[in-house]
Tab-separated table of C-alpha atoms in Angstrom:
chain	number	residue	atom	x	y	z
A	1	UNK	CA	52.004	-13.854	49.599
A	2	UNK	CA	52.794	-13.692	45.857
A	3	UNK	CA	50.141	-12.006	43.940
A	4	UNK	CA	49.688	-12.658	40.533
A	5	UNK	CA	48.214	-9.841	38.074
A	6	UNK	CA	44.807	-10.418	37.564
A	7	UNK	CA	43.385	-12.249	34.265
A	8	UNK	CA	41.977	-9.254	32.872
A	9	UNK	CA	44.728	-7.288	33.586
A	10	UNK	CA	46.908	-9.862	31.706
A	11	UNK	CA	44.612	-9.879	28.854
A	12	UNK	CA	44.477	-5.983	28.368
A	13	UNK	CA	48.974	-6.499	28.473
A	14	UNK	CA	48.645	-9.399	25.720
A	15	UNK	CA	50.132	-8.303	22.503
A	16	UNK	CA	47.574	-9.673	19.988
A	17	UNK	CA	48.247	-11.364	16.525
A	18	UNK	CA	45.923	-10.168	14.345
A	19	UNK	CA	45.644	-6.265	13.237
A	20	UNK	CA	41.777	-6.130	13.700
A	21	UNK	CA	38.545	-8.421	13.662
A	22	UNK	CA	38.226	-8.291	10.446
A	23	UNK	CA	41.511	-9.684	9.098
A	24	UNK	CA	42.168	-13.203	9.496
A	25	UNK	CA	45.858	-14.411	10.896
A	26	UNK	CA	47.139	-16.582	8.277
A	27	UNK	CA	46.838	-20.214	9.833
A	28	UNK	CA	50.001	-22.261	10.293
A	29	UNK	CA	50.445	-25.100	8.267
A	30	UNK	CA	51.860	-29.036	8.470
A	31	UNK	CA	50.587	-32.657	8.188
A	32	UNK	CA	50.137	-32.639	12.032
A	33	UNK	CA	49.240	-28.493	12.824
A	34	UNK	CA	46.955	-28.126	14.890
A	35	UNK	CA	45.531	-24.414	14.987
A	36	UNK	CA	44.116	-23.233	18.249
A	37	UNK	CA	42.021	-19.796	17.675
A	38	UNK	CA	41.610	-18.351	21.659
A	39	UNK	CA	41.428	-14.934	23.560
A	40	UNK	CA	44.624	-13.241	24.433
A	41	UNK	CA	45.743	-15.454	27.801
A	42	UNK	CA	48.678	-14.408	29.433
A	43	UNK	CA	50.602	-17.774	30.007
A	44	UNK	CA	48.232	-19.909	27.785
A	45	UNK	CA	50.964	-20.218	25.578
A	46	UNK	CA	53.039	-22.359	28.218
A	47	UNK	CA	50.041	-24.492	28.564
A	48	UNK	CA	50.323	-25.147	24.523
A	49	UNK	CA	54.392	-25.876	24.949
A	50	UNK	CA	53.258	-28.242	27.665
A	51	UNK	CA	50.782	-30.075	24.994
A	52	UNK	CA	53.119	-30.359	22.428
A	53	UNK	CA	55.652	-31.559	24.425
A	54	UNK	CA	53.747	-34.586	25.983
A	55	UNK	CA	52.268	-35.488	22.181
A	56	UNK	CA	55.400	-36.860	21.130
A	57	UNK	CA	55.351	-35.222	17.596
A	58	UNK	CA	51.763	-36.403	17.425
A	59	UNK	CA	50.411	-33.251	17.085
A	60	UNK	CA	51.689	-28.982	16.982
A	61	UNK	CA	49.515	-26.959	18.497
A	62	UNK	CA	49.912	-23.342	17.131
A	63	UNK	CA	48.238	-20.912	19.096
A	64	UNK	CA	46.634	-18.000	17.047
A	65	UNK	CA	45.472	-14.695	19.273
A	66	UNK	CA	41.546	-13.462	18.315
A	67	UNK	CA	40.800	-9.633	19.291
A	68	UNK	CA	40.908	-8.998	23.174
A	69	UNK	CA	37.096	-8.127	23.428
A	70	UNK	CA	34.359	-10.731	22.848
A	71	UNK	CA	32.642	-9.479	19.653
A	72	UNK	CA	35.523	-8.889	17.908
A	73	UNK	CA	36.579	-12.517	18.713
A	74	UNK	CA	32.964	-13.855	17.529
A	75	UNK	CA	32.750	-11.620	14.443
A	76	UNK	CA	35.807	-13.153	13.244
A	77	UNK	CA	35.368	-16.606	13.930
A	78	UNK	CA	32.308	-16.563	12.614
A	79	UNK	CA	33.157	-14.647	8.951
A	80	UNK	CA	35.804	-17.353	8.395
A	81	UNK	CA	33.578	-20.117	9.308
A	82	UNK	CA	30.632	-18.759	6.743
A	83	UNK	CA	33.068	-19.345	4.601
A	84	UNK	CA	34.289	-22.722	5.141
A	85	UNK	CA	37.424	-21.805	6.397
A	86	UNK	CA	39.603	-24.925	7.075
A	87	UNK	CA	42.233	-23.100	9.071
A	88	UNK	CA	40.819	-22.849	11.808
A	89	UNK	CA	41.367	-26.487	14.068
A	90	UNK	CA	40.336	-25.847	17.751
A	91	UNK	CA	37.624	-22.922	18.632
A	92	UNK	CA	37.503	-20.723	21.894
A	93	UNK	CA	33.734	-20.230	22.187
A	94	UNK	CA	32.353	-17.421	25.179
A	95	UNK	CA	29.870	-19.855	27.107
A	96	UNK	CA	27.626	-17.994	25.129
A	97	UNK	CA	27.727	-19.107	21.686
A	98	UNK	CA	27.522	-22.906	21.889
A	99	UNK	CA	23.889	-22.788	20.300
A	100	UNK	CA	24.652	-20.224	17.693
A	101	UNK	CA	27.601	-22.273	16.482
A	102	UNK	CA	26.135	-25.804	17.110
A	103	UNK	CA	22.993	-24.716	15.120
A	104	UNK	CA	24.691	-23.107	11.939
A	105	UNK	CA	26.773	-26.708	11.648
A	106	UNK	CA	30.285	-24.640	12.384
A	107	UNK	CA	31.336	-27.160	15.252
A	108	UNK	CA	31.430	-31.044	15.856
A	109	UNK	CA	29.765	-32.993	18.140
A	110	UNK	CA	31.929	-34.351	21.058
A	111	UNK	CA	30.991	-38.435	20.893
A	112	UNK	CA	32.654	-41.516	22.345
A	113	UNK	CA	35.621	-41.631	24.473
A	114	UNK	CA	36.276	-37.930	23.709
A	115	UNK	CA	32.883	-36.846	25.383
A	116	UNK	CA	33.009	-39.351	28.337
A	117	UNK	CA	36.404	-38.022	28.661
A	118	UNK	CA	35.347	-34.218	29.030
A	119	UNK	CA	32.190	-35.455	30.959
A	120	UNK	CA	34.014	-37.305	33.917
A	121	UNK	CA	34.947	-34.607	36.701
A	122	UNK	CA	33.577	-31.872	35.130
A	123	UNK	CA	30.989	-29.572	36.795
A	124	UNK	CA	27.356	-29.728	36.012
A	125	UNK	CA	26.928	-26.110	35.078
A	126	UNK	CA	29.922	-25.681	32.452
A	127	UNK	CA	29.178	-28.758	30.733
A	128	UNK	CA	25.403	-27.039	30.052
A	129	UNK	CA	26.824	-24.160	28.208
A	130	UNK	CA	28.851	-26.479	26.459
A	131	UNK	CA	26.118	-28.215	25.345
A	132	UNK	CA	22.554	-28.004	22.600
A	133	UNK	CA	19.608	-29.875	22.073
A	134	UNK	CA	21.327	-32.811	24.589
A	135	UNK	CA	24.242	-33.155	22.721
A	136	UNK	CA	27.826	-31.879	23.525
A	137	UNK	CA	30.099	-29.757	21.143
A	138	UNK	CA	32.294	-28.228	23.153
A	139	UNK	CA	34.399	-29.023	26.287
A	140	UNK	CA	34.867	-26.591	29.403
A	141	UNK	CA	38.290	-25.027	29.409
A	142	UNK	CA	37.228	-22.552	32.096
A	143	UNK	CA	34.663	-21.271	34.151
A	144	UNK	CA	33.597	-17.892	36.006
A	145	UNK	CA	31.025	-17.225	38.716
A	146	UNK	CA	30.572	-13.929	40.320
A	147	UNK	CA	31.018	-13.107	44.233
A	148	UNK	CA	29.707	-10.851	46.856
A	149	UNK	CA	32.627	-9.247	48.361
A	150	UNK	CA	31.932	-6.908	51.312
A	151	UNK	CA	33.776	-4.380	54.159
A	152	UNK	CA	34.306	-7.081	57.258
A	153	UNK	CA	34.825	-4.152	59.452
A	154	UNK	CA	31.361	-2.492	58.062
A	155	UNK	CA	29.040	-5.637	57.942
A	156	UNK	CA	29.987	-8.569	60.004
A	157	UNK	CA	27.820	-10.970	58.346
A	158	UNK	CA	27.431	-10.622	54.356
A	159	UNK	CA	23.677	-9.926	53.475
A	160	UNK	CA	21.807	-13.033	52.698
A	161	UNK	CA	18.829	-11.333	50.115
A	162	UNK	CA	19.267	-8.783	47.694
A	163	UNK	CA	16.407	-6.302	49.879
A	164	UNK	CA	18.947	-6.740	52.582
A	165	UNK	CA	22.184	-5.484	51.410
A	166	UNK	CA	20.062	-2.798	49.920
A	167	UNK	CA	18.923	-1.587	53.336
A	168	UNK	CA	22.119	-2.084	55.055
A	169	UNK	CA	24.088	-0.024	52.313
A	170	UNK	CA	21.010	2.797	53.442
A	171	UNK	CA	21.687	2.290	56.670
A	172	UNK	CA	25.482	2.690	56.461
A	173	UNK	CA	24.706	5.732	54.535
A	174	UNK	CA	22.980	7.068	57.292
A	175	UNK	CA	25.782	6.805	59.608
A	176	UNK	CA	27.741	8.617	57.275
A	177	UNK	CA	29.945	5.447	56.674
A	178	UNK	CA	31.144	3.636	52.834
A	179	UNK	CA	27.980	2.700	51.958
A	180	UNK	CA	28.059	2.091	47.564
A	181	UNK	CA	26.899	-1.192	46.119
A	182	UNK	CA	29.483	-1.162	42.793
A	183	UNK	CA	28.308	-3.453	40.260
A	184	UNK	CA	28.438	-3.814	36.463
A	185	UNK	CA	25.253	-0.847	35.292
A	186	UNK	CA	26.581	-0.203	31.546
A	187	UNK	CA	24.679	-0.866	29.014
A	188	UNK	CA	25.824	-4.105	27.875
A	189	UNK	CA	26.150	-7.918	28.599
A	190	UNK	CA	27.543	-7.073	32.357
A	191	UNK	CA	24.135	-6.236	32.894
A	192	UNK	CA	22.195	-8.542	31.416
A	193	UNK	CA	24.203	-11.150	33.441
A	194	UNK	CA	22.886	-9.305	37.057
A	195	UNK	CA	19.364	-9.795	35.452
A	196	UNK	CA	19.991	-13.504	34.489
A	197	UNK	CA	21.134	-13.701	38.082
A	198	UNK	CA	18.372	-12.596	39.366
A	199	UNK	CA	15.856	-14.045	37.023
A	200	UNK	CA	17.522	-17.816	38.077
A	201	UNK	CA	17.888	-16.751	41.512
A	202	UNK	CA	13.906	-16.020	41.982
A	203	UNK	CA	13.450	-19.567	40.124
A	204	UNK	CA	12.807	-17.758	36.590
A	205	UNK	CA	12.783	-18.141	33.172
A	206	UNK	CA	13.567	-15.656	30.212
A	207	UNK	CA	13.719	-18.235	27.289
A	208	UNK	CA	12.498	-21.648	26.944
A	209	UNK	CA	13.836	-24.636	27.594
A	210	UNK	CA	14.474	-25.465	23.500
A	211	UNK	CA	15.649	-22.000	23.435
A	212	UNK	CA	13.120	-20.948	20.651
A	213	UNK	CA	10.409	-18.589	22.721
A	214	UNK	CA	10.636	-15.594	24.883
A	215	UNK	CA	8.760	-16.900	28.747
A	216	UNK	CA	9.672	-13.772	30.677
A	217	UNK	CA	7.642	-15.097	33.546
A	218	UNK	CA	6.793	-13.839	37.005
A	219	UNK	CA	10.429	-14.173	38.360
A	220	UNK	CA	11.882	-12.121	35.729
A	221	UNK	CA	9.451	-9.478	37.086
A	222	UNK	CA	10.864	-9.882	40.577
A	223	UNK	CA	13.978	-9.628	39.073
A	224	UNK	CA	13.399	-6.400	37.045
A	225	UNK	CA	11.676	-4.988	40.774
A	226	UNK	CA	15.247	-5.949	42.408
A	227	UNK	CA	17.272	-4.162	39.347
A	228	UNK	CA	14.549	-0.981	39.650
A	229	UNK	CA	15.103	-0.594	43.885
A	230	UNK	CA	18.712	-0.934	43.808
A	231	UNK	CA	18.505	1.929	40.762
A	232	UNK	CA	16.601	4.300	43.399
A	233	UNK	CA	17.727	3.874	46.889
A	234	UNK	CA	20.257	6.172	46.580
A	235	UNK	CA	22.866	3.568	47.957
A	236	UNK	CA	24.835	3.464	43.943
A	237	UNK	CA	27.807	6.244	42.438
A	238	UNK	CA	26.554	8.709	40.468
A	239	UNK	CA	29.016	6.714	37.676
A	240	UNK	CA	26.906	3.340	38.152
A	241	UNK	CA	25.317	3.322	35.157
A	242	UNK	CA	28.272	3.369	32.924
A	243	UNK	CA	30.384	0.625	35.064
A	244	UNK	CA	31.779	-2.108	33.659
A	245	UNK	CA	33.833	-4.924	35.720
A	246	UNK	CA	37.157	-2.609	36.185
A	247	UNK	CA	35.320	0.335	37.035
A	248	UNK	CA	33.373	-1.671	39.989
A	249	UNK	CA	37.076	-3.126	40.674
A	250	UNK	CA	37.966	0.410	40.702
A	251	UNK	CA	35.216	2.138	42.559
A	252	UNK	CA	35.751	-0.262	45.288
A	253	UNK	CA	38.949	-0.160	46.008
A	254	UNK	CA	38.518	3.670	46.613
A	255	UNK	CA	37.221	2.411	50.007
A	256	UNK	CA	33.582	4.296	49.061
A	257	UNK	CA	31.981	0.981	48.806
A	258	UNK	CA	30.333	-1.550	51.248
A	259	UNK	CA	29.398	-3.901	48.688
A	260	UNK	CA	30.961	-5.229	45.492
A	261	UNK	CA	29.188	-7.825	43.095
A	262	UNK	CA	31.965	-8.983	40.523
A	263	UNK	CA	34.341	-12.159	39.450
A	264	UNK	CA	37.133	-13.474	41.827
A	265	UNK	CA	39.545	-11.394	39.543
A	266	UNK	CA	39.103	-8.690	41.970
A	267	UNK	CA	41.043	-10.378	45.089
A	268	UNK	CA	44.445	-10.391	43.511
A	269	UNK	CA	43.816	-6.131	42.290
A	270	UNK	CA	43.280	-5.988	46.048
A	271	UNK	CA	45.950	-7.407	47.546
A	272	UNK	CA	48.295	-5.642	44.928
A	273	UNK	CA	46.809	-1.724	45.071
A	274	UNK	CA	44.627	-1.713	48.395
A	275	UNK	CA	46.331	-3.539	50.617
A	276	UNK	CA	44.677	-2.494	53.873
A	277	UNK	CA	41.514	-2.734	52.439
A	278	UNK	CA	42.216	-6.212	51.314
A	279	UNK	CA	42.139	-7.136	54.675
A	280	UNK	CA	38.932	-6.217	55.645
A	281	UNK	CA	37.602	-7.669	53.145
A	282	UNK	CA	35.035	-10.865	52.707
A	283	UNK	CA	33.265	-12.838	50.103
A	284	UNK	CA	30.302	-14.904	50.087
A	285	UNK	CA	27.524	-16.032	47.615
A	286	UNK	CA	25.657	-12.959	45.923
A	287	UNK	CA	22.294	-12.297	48.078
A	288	UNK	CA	19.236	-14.436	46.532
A	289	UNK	CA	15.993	-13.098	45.904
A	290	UNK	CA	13.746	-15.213	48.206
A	291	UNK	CA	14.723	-15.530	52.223
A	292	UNK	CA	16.375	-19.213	52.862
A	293	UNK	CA	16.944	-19.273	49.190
A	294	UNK	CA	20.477	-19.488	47.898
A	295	UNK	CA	21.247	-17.411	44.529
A	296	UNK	CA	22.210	-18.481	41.296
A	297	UNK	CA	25.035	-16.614	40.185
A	298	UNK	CA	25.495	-16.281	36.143
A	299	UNK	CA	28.623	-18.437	35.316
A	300	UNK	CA	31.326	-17.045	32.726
A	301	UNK	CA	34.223	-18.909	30.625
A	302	UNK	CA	35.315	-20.376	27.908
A	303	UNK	CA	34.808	-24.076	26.119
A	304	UNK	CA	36.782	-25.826	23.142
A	305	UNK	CA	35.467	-26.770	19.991
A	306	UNK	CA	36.595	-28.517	16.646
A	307	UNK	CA	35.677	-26.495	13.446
A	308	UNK	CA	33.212	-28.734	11.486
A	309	UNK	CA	35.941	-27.481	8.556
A	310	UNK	CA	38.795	-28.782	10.712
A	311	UNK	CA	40.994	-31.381	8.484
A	312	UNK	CA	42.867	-33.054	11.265
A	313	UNK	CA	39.366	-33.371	13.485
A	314	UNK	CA	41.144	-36.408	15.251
A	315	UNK	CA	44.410	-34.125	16.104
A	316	UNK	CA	41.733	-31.299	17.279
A	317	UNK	CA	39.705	-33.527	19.607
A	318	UNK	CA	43.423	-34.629	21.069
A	319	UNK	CA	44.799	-31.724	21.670
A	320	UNK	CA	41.713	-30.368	22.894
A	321	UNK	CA	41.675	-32.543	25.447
A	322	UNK	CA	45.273	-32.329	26.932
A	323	UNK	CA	44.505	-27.466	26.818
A	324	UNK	CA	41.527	-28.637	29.271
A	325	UNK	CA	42.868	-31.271	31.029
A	326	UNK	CA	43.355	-31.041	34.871
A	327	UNK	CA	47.109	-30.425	34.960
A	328	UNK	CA	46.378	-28.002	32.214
A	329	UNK	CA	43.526	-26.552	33.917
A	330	UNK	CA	45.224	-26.100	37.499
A	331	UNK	CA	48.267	-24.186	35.999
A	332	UNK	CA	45.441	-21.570	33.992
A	333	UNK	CA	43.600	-20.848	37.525
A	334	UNK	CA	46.860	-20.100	39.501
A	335	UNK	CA	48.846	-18.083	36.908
A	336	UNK	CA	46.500	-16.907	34.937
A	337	UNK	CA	42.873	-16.198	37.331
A	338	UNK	CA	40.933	-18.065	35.505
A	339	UNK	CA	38.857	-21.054	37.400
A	340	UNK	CA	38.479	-24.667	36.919
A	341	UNK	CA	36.033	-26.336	35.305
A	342	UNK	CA	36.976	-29.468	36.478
A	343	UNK	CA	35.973	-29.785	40.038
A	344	UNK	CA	38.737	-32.107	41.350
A	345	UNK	CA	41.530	-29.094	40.762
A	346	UNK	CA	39.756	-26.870	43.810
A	347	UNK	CA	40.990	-29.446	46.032
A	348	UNK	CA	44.897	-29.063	44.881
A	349	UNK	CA	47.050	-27.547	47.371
A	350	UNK	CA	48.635	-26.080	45.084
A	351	UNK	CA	44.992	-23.344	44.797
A	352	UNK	CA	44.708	-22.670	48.160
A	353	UNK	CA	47.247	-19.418	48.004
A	354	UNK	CA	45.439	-17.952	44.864
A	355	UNK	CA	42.282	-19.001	45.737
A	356	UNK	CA	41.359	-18.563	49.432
A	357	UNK	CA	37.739	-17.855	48.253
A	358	UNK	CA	38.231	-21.558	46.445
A	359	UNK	CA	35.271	-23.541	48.536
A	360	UNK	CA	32.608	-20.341	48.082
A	361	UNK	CA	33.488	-20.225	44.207
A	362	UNK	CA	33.043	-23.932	44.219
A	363	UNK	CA	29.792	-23.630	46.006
A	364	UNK	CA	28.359	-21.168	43.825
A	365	UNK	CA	29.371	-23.341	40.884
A	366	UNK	CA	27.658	-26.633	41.895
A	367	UNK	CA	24.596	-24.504	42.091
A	368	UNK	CA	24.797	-21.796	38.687
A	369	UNK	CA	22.610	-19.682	36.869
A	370	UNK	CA	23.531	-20.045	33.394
A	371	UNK	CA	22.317	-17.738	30.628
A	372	UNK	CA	19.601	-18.787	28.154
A	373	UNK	CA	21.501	-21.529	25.565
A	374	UNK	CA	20.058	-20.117	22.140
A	375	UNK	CA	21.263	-19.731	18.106
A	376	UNK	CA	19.764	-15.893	19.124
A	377	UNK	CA	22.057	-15.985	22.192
A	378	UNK	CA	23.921	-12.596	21.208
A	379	UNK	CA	20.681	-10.834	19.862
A	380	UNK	CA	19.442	-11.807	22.783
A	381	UNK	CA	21.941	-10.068	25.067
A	382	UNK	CA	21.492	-6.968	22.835
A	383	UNK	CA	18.210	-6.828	23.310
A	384	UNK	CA	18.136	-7.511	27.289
A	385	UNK	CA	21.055	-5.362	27.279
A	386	UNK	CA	18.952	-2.005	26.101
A	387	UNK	CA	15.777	-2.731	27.673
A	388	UNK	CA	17.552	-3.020	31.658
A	389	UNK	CA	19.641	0.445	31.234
A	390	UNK	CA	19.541	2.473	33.238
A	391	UNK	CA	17.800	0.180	36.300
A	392	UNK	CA	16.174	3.101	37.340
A	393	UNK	CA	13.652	3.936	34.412
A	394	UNK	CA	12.920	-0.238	34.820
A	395	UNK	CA	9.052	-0.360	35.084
A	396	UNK	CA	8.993	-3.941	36.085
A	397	UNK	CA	5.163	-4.622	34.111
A	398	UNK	CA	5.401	-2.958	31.477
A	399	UNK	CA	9.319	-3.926	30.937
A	400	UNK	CA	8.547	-7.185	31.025
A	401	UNK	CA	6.048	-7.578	28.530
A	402	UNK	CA	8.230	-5.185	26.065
A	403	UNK	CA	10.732	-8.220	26.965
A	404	UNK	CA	8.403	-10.738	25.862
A	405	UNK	CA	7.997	-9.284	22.283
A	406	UNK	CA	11.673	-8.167	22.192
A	407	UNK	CA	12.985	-11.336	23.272
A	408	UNK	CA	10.965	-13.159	20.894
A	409	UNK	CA	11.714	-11.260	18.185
A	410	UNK	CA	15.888	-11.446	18.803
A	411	UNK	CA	14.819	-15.155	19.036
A	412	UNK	CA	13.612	-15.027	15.697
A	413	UNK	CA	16.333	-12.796	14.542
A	414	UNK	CA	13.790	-9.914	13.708
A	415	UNK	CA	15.013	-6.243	14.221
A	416	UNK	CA	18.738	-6.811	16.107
A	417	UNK	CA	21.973	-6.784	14.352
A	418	UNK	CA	23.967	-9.899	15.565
């Protein structure tokens, strides 16, 4: 089997183009330029050579690098926007930060034949982060959804509830077998993604519907219970709370671990430094909340948007369209580990090598979780971020109605640095 390095691992290798956040590339220039402004992405490049190549001279898609890590990319998208910026053509928006950017006017609405365009074939849970106040302004490049993966030769059947893989990590533990649940416990957005998990999974709310007030409602309190009794039954590594994504890649792969709750990137690390332990391992959903209940898992990606200050908007909207398209979209997920937004690519032969986990991944997707679409969306994650570290000290009650007035108050943009 050929295994292709994973997409974080690629991004961490990119070489980037810009010395820091803070100092802008210098855009390209040309009657027909079109200047794309995305993460570090392996072989996205080839994608853009593609583009060009089937415009006809239409349109040049330049491809300009932001940082590797996610603020870094916002903070300086969003200092040259304040500042009317009209180098910047085509946007590479976090699923995150569709509100923020739709609300301050930095991004155009997707209308017409473009939208209908981006609409047809596309899942139902990308197209919501892509979207504010019933309108689309961006269009799904990529998507993300977490996975259980667990020891075959451990657990024959993959635990259906999140009480249930806590007891059967206990009782492994008992038998003096791997017995760790490895999961993202840092202090940061990792985190507050379990939680939104959770929260959706238990049929929850954490911000309204507008995205304007803090609900925190009952099953955000079941959620913050589930966080709290994974964070005391003794069934975690002592490093937990300080994990991010590689380190639960990591601490898994040490063969320590039952249970694993992280993004298909994983599989291909496996295959490549843990062979053996590749094959004994499965994937399924992540465990639900309620018996009978399936979870929501948190979905991930990115989504393309044209700059408001964009003077070729028409050339944008184009070539938007063609760095999302199927063909476009197909060739990202194989060489690059990033999946499809559009649904029809998980049925392409061509997926079924790098993606044997394609049909769960798909299944998870037509039913998401999908974090709270807000202006406040970052000082929201802040916030959410601090008050769920460490899971432990969570004191589900009185947590949640800190929540309530922290929440509201990152909704309102009171007290948080964005």
């Amino acid at each position: 089997m050929r295994v292709r390095r994973s997409r974080r691992a690629a991004v961490l290798s990119a070489s980037l183009a810009c010395a820091s956040a803070l100092t802008a590339c210098a855009p390209a220039s040309g009657g027909n330029t079109v200047n794309l402004y995305y993460a570090p992405e392996e072989n996205l490049q080839k994608v853009v050579d593609r583009c060009n190549a089937e415009s006809g001279g239409r349109y040049h898609i330049v491809y300009n690098k932001l940082p590797r890590d996610a603020d870094g990319q916002r903070e300086q998208m969003v200092r040259r926007l304040a500042a009317g910026d009209e180098g910047m053509d085509i946007l590479g928006l976090d699923v995150t930060w569709t509100g923020e950017f739709a609300e301050a006017h930095w991004i155009r609405e997707w209308t017409g034949a473009d939208k209908a365009e981006v609409e047809n074939g596309t899942l139902r849970g990308p197209l919501e982060t892509a979207t504010w106040q019933g309108r689309l302004y961006a269009a799904p490049k990529n998507t993300n959804v977490q996975l259980l993966w667990y020891r075959k030769d451990l657990v024959p059947e993959p635990p259906q509830t999140w009480d249930e893989m806590i007891s059967t990590a206990q009782r492994l533990k008992q038998e003096g077998k791997p017995h760790w649940i490895s999961l993202t416990g840092a202090q940061y957005e990792g985190l507050y993604v379990h939680f939104n998990t959770l929260v959706e999974s238990a049929g929850g709310q954490i911000v309204s519907e507008d995205g304007h007030r803090a609900v925190v409602d009952e099953g955000a309190v079941q959620a913050l219970e589930a966080l709290r009794k994974l964070g005391t039954a003794g069934v975690t590594s002592a490093s937990m709370n300080n994990a991010k994504e590689d380190d639960a890649r990591m601490e898994f792969e040490t063969g320590q671990s039952a249970f694993e709750l992280n993004w298909p990137f994983v599989y291909a690390s496996m295959q490549e430094n843990t062979p053996e332990l590749a094959r004994n391992v499965g994937w399924a959903r992540l465990p639900g909340i309620r018996p009978g209940v399936p979870s929501k898992s948190t979905i991930g990606g990115y989504n393309l948007a044209v700059s408001s200050y964009s003077t070729k908007p028409d050339l944008a909207f184009a070539a938007a369209k063609c760095l999302r398209n199927a063909e476009s979209q197909k060739f990202s997920a194989i060489n690059d580990g990033v999946p499809p937004s559009i649904e029809s690519v998980y049925a392409d032969p061509a997926m079924a090598e790098e993606y044997p986990m394609r049909d769960t991944i798909l299944e998870a997707l037509k039913d998401p979780g999908v974090r709270p679409v807000t202006p406040a969306a970052q000082n929201v994650s802040t916030v959410l971020s601090n008050m769920l570290a460490p899971i432990a000290a969570i004191d589900p009650p009185a947590t949640a109605e800190r929540m309530r007035t922290e929440v509201q108050n990152a909704l309102d943009s009171k007290g948080v640095m964005p």
